[in-house]
Amino acid sequence: NSSNMLFSYNWLKEYLPNLPSPEKLAEILTKKAFEVGKLEKKGRDYIFEIDILPNRAPDCSGYLGLSREIASLLGKKIKEPEIKFGETDEDIKSHLELKIKTKNNLNAYYLRMAKNVKVSPSPLWLKNKLALHGINSINNVVDAANLTMLEIGQPIHIFDYDKIHPPKFSTKILAGKKIIIVGGAKEKEKFVS
């Protein structure tokens, strides 16, 4: 089955500033890539309802992937988002362990740690982007995760380090270290999330 997804014309223009008109873009996409089911004007923006085929979901479910596809169709390059953050050489494993119980349907799982994060309300531009997709603003941290999910087409999750507890089945290897366990639950398994 294919999946109907919503995309903002103005947001796509952040990656491809010289896009054709929304109507022309809908026509190009429908003829060469994906069926555009609906194009709706929403304030100063247009929202595309695009039928993403299952074989293209991994690379075109987010704004970056769809922008790359459009760029390919138009013979253009996308404007990649700038990502800036400071890093230290501190190893995350000194704070947190990752245990993957199953490899089925799990291509990759990455952990990063951000310190000294201040949780606060999100700026209006972020709230507005999420609202286009029917996502309510929670706070700057959760909203940043949702924005990233919409951008890259992959779910991400933010954990509060202070709320992760060492496992009750502590071993010498873990010795009170906090752990994130990834994998399917067993039938009737109980856990605190």
mmCIF file of C-alpha atoms in Angstrom:
data_model
loop_
_atom_site.group_PDB
_atom_site.id
_atom_site.type_symbol
_atom_site.label_atom_id
_atom_site.label_comp_id
_atom_site.label_asym_id
_atom_site.label_seq_id
_atom_site.Cartn_x
_atom_site.Cartn_y
_atom_site.Cartn_z
ATOM 1 C CA ASN A 1 0.000 0.000 0.000
ATOM 2 C CA SER A 2 1.120 3.535 -0.686
ATOM 3 C CA SER A 3 0.999 6.298 1.885
ATOM 4 C CA ASN A 4 -0.494 9.776 1.488
ATOM 5 C CA MET A 5 1.799 12.337 3.072
ATOM 6 C CA LEU A 6 1.516 16.104 3.467
ATOM 7 C CA PHE A 7 4.278 18.462 2.335
ATOM 8 C CA SER A 8 4.489 22.250 2.555
ATOM 9 C CA TYR A 9 5.493 24.143 -0.599
ATOM 10 C CA ASN A 10 7.213 26.854 1.478
ATOM 11 C CA TRP A 11 9.199 24.254 3.407
ATOM 12 C CA LEU A 12 10.272 22.544 0.160
ATOM 13 C CA LYS A 13 11.441 25.967 -1.061
ATOM 14 C CA GLU A 14 13.928 26.082 1.828
ATOM 15 C CA TYR A 15 15.777 23.252 0.037
ATOM 16 C CA LEU A 16 14.951 24.334 -3.526
ATOM 17 C CA PRO A 17 14.467 28.131 -3.586
ATOM 18 C CA ASN A 18 13.676 28.282 -7.336
ATOM 19 C CA LEU A 19 10.782 25.844 -7.440
ATOM 20 C CA PRO A 20 8.171 26.170 -10.167
ATOM 21 C CA SER A 21 4.689 27.273 -9.074
ATOM 22 C CA PRO A 22 2.816 24.886 -6.768
ATOM 23 C CA GLU A 23 0.488 23.875 -9.601
ATOM 24 C CA LYS A 24 3.390 23.195 -11.993
ATOM 25 C CA LEU A 25 5.287 21.258 -9.316
ATOM 26 C CA ALA A 26 2.192 19.113 -8.645
ATOM 27 C CA GLU A 27 1.970 18.395 -12.376
ATOM 28 C CA ILE A 28 5.673 17.443 -12.628
ATOM 29 C CA LEU A 29 5.484 15.176 -9.592
ATOM 30 C CA THR A 30 2.333 13.443 -10.835
ATOM 31 C CA LYS A 31 3.792 12.848 -14.310
ATOM 32 C CA LYS A 32 7.277 11.737 -13.248
ATOM 33 C CA ALA A 33 7.314 10.448 -9.671
ATOM 34 C CA PHE A 34 4.319 10.419 -7.324
ATOM 35 C CA GLU A 35 0.654 11.189 -7.663
ATOM 36 C CA VAL A 36 -0.311 14.463 -6.036
ATOM 37 C CA GLY A 37 -3.815 13.795 -4.769
ATOM 38 C CA LYS A 38 -4.607 17.251 -3.523
ATOM 39 C CA LEU A 39 -3.042 20.703 -3.558
ATOM 40 C CA GLU A 40 -4.550 23.049 -0.987
ATOM 41 C CA LYS A 41 -3.808 26.723 -0.314
ATOM 42 C CA LYS A 42 -3.272 27.307 3.391
ATOM 43 C CA GLY A 43 -2.610 30.949 4.270
ATOM 44 C CA ARG A 44 0.573 31.941 2.407
ATOM 45 C CA ASP A 45 1.497 28.328 1.748
ATOM 46 C CA TYR A 46 0.319 25.378 -0.321
ATOM 47 C CA ILE A 47 0.027 21.864 1.056
ATOM 48 C CA PHE A 48 0.606 18.898 -1.242
ATOM 49 C CA GLU A 49 -0.952 15.532 -0.466
ATOM 50 C CA ILE A 50 1.481 13.166 -2.142
ATOM 51 C CA ASP A 51 1.013 9.431 -2.599
ATOM 52 C CA ILE A 52 4.427 8.009 -1.662
ATOM 53 C CA LEU A 53 4.858 4.463 -2.977
ATOM 54 C CA PRO A 54 6.069 1.822 -0.468
ATOM 55 C CA ASN A 55 9.358 1.259 -2.311
ATOM 56 C CA ARG A 56 10.089 4.997 -2.060
ATOM 57 C CA ALA A 57 9.043 5.484 1.577
ATOM 58 C CA PRO A 58 12.602 5.002 2.928
ATOM 59 C CA ASP A 59 14.038 7.822 0.806
ATOM 60 C CA CYS A 60 11.083 10.155 0.163
ATOM 61 C CA SER A 61 9.054 10.217 3.396
ATOM 62 C CA GLY A 62 10.730 13.391 4.624
ATOM 63 C CA TYR A 63 11.365 16.845 3.239
ATOM 64 C CA LEU A 64 15.040 16.184 2.504
ATOM 65 C CA GLY A 65 14.326 13.026 0.532
ATOM 66 C CA LEU A 66 11.444 14.523 -1.427
ATOM 67 C CA SER A 67 13.544 17.622 -2.133
ATOM 68 C CA ARG A 68 16.324 15.403 -3.520
ATOM 69 C CA GLU A 69 13.796 13.653 -5.749
ATOM 70 C CA ILE A 70 12.395 16.968 -7.007
ATOM 71 C CA ALA A 71 15.936 18.274 -7.567
ATOM 72 C CA SER A 72 16.695 15.195 -9.659
ATOM 73 C CA LEU A 73 13.540 15.709 -11.744
ATOM 74 C CA LEU A 74 14.353 19.412 -12.300
ATOM 75 C CA GLY A 75 18.109 18.970 -12.815
ATOM 76 C CA LYS A 76 18.913 21.137 -9.766
ATOM 77 C CA LYS A 77 20.861 20.798 -6.515
ATOM 78 C CA ILE A 78 19.244 21.136 -3.140
ATOM 79 C CA LYS A 79 20.355 23.559 -0.478
ATOM 80 C CA GLU A 80 21.400 21.199 2.327
ATOM 81 C CA PRO A 81 20.509 22.374 5.848
ATOM 82 C CA GLU A 82 23.418 23.605 7.954
ATOM 83 C CA ILE A 83 23.860 21.641 11.145
ATOM 84 C CA LYS A 84 26.113 23.226 13.743
ATOM 85 C CA PHE A 85 26.896 21.926 17.192
ATOM 86 C CA GLY A 86 29.931 21.600 19.402
ATOM 87 C CA GLU A 87 31.314 18.183 20.242
ATOM 88 C CA THR A 88 33.688 16.876 22.859
ATOM 89 C CA ASP A 89 35.796 13.725 22.751
ATOM 90 C CA GLU A 90 33.840 12.332 25.705
ATOM 91 C CA ASP A 91 32.616 8.779 24.997
ATOM 92 C CA ILE A 92 28.862 8.283 25.470
ATOM 93 C CA LYS A 93 29.608 4.739 26.706
ATOM 94 C CA SER A 94 30.949 6.231 29.931
ATOM 95 C CA HIS A 95 27.362 7.375 30.648
ATOM 96 C CA LEU A 96 25.073 5.031 28.790
ATOM 97 C CA GLU A 97 25.040 1.543 27.311
ATOM 98 C CA LEU A 98 23.058 0.463 24.230
ATOM 99 C CA LYS A 99 21.768 -3.088 23.986
ATOM 100 C CA ILE A 100 20.076 -4.265 20.795
ATOM 101 C CA LYS A 101 17.996 -7.396 21.506
ATOM 102 C CA THR A 102 16.959 -8.024 17.911
ATOM 103 C CA LYS A 103 18.365 -7.038 14.543
ATOM 104 C CA ASN A 104 15.084 -7.741 12.674
ATOM 105 C CA ASN A 105 13.875 -4.647 10.816
ATOM 106 C CA LEU A 106 16.551 -2.536 12.516
ATOM 107 C CA ASN A 107 19.058 -1.114 10.068
ATOM 108 C CA ALA A 108 20.712 1.289 12.478
ATOM 109 C CA TYR A 109 20.315 2.795 15.924
ATOM 110 C CA TYR A 110 22.416 5.765 16.978
ATOM 111 C CA LEU A 111 22.789 7.520 20.312
ATOM 112 C CA ARG A 112 24.001 11.074 20.908
ATOM 113 C CA MET A 113 24.088 12.984 24.144
ATOM 114 C CA ALA A 114 23.398 16.690 24.521
ATOM 115 C CA LYS A 115 24.214 18.301 27.849
ATOM 116 C CA ASN A 116 22.968 21.506 29.474
ATOM 117 C CA VAL A 117 19.737 21.567 27.480
ATOM 118 C CA LYS A 118 17.147 24.058 28.650
ATOM 119 C CA VAL A 119 13.585 22.873 28.102
ATOM 120 C CA SER A 120 11.376 25.796 27.118
ATOM 121 C CA PRO A 121 8.515 26.695 24.767
ATOM 122 C CA SER A 122 9.329 26.424 21.065
ATOM 123 C CA PRO A 123 9.669 29.473 18.848
ATOM 124 C CA LEU A 124 6.646 30.349 16.730
ATOM 125 C CA TRP A 125 8.262 29.278 13.423
ATOM 126 C CA LEU A 126 8.733 25.755 14.823
ATOM 127 C CA LYS A 127 5.195 25.584 16.224
ATOM 128 C CA ASN A 128 3.859 26.672 12.818
ATOM 129 C CA LYS A 129 5.820 24.021 10.899
ATOM 130 C CA LEU A 130 4.543 21.291 13.191
ATOM 131 C CA ALA A 131 0.973 22.612 13.054
ATOM 132 C CA LEU A 132 0.990 22.194 9.241
ATOM 133 C CA HIS A 133 1.275 18.470 9.921
ATOM 134 C CA GLY A 134 -1.260 18.338 12.748
ATOM 135 C CA ILE A 135 1.424 18.019 15.433
ATOM 136 C CA ASN A 136 0.865 19.950 18.657
ATOM 137 C CA SER A 137 3.814 21.767 20.154
ATOM 138 C CA ILE A 138 5.044 20.276 23.452
ATOM 139 C CA ASN A 139 8.373 22.014 24.129
ATOM 140 C CA ASN A 140 11.574 22.874 22.270
ATOM 141 C CA VAL A 141 13.133 19.427 22.810
ATOM 142 C CA VAL A 142 10.165 17.277 21.735
ATOM 143 C CA ASP A 143 9.368 19.684 18.907
ATOM 144 C CA ALA A 144 12.954 19.519 17.611
ATOM 145 C CA ALA A 145 12.632 15.717 17.481
ATOM 146 C CA ASN A 146 9.342 15.970 15.571
ATOM 147 C CA LEU A 147 10.821 18.529 13.176
ATOM 148 C CA THR A 148 13.772 16.225 12.506
ATOM 149 C CA MET A 149 11.415 13.311 11.893
ATOM 150 C CA LEU A 150 9.507 15.351 9.302
ATOM 151 C CA GLU A 151 12.751 16.508 7.722
ATOM 152 C CA ILE A 152 14.514 13.141 7.384
ATOM 153 C CA GLY A 153 11.482 10.851 7.270
ATOM 154 C CA GLN A 154 12.715 8.687 10.157
ATOM 155 C CA PRO A 155 11.395 8.629 13.707
ATOM 156 C CA ILE A 156 13.709 9.710 16.492
ATOM 157 C CA HIS A 157 13.263 9.769 20.235
ATOM 158 C CA ILE A 158 14.669 12.022 22.923
ATOM 159 C CA PHE A 159 15.407 10.515 26.329
ATOM 160 C CA ASP A 160 15.824 12.501 29.531
ATOM 161 C CA TYR A 161 19.087 11.114 30.922
ATOM 162 C CA ASP A 162 18.052 11.867 34.503
ATOM 163 C CA LYS A 163 14.995 9.619 34.092
ATOM 164 C CA ILE A 164 16.855 6.600 32.733
ATOM 165 C CA HIS A 165 17.545 4.163 35.566
ATOM 166 C CA PRO A 166 20.113 1.369 35.737
ATOM 167 C CA PRO A 167 18.478 -2.024 35.069
ATOM 168 C CA LYS A 168 17.362 -4.172 37.981
ATOM 169 C CA PHE A 169 19.187 -7.153 36.463
ATOM 170 C CA SER A 170 22.548 -5.429 36.958
ATOM 171 C CA THR A 171 25.615 -7.401 35.859
ATOM 172 C CA LYS A 172 29.290 -6.820 36.483
ATOM 173 C CA ILE A 173 29.620 -5.412 32.970
ATOM 174 C CA LEU A 174 26.870 -2.812 33.484
ATOM 175 C CA ALA A 175 27.636 -2.164 37.170
ATOM 176 C CA GLY A 176 24.909 0.424 37.734
ATOM 177 C CA LYS A 177 25.335 2.036 34.302
ATOM 178 C CA LYS A 178 22.219 3.358 32.597
ATOM 179 C CA ILE A 179 21.099 1.366 29.568
ATOM 180 C CA ILE A 180 18.783 1.722 26.577
ATOM 181 C CA ILE A 181 17.451 -1.588 25.302
ATOM 182 C CA VAL A 182 16.146 -1.739 21.729
ATOM 183 C CA GLY A 183 14.028 -4.643 20.526
ATOM 184 C CA GLY A 184 10.588 -6.132 20.393
ATOM 185 C CA ALA A 185 8.785 -6.909 23.630
ATOM 186 C CA LYS A 186 8.064 -10.496 24.627
ATOM 187 C CA GLU A 187 4.432 -11.528 24.965
ATOM 188 C CA LYS A 188 2.968 -10.130 28.222
ATOM 189 C CA GLU A 189 6.286 -8.481 29.085
ATOM 190 C CA LYS A 190 5.933 -5.546 31.500
ATOM 191 C CA PHE A 191 8.287 -2.578 31.591
ATOM 192 C CA VAL A 192 8.320 1.059 32.626
ATOM 193 C CA SER A 193 8.740 3.455 29.706
#
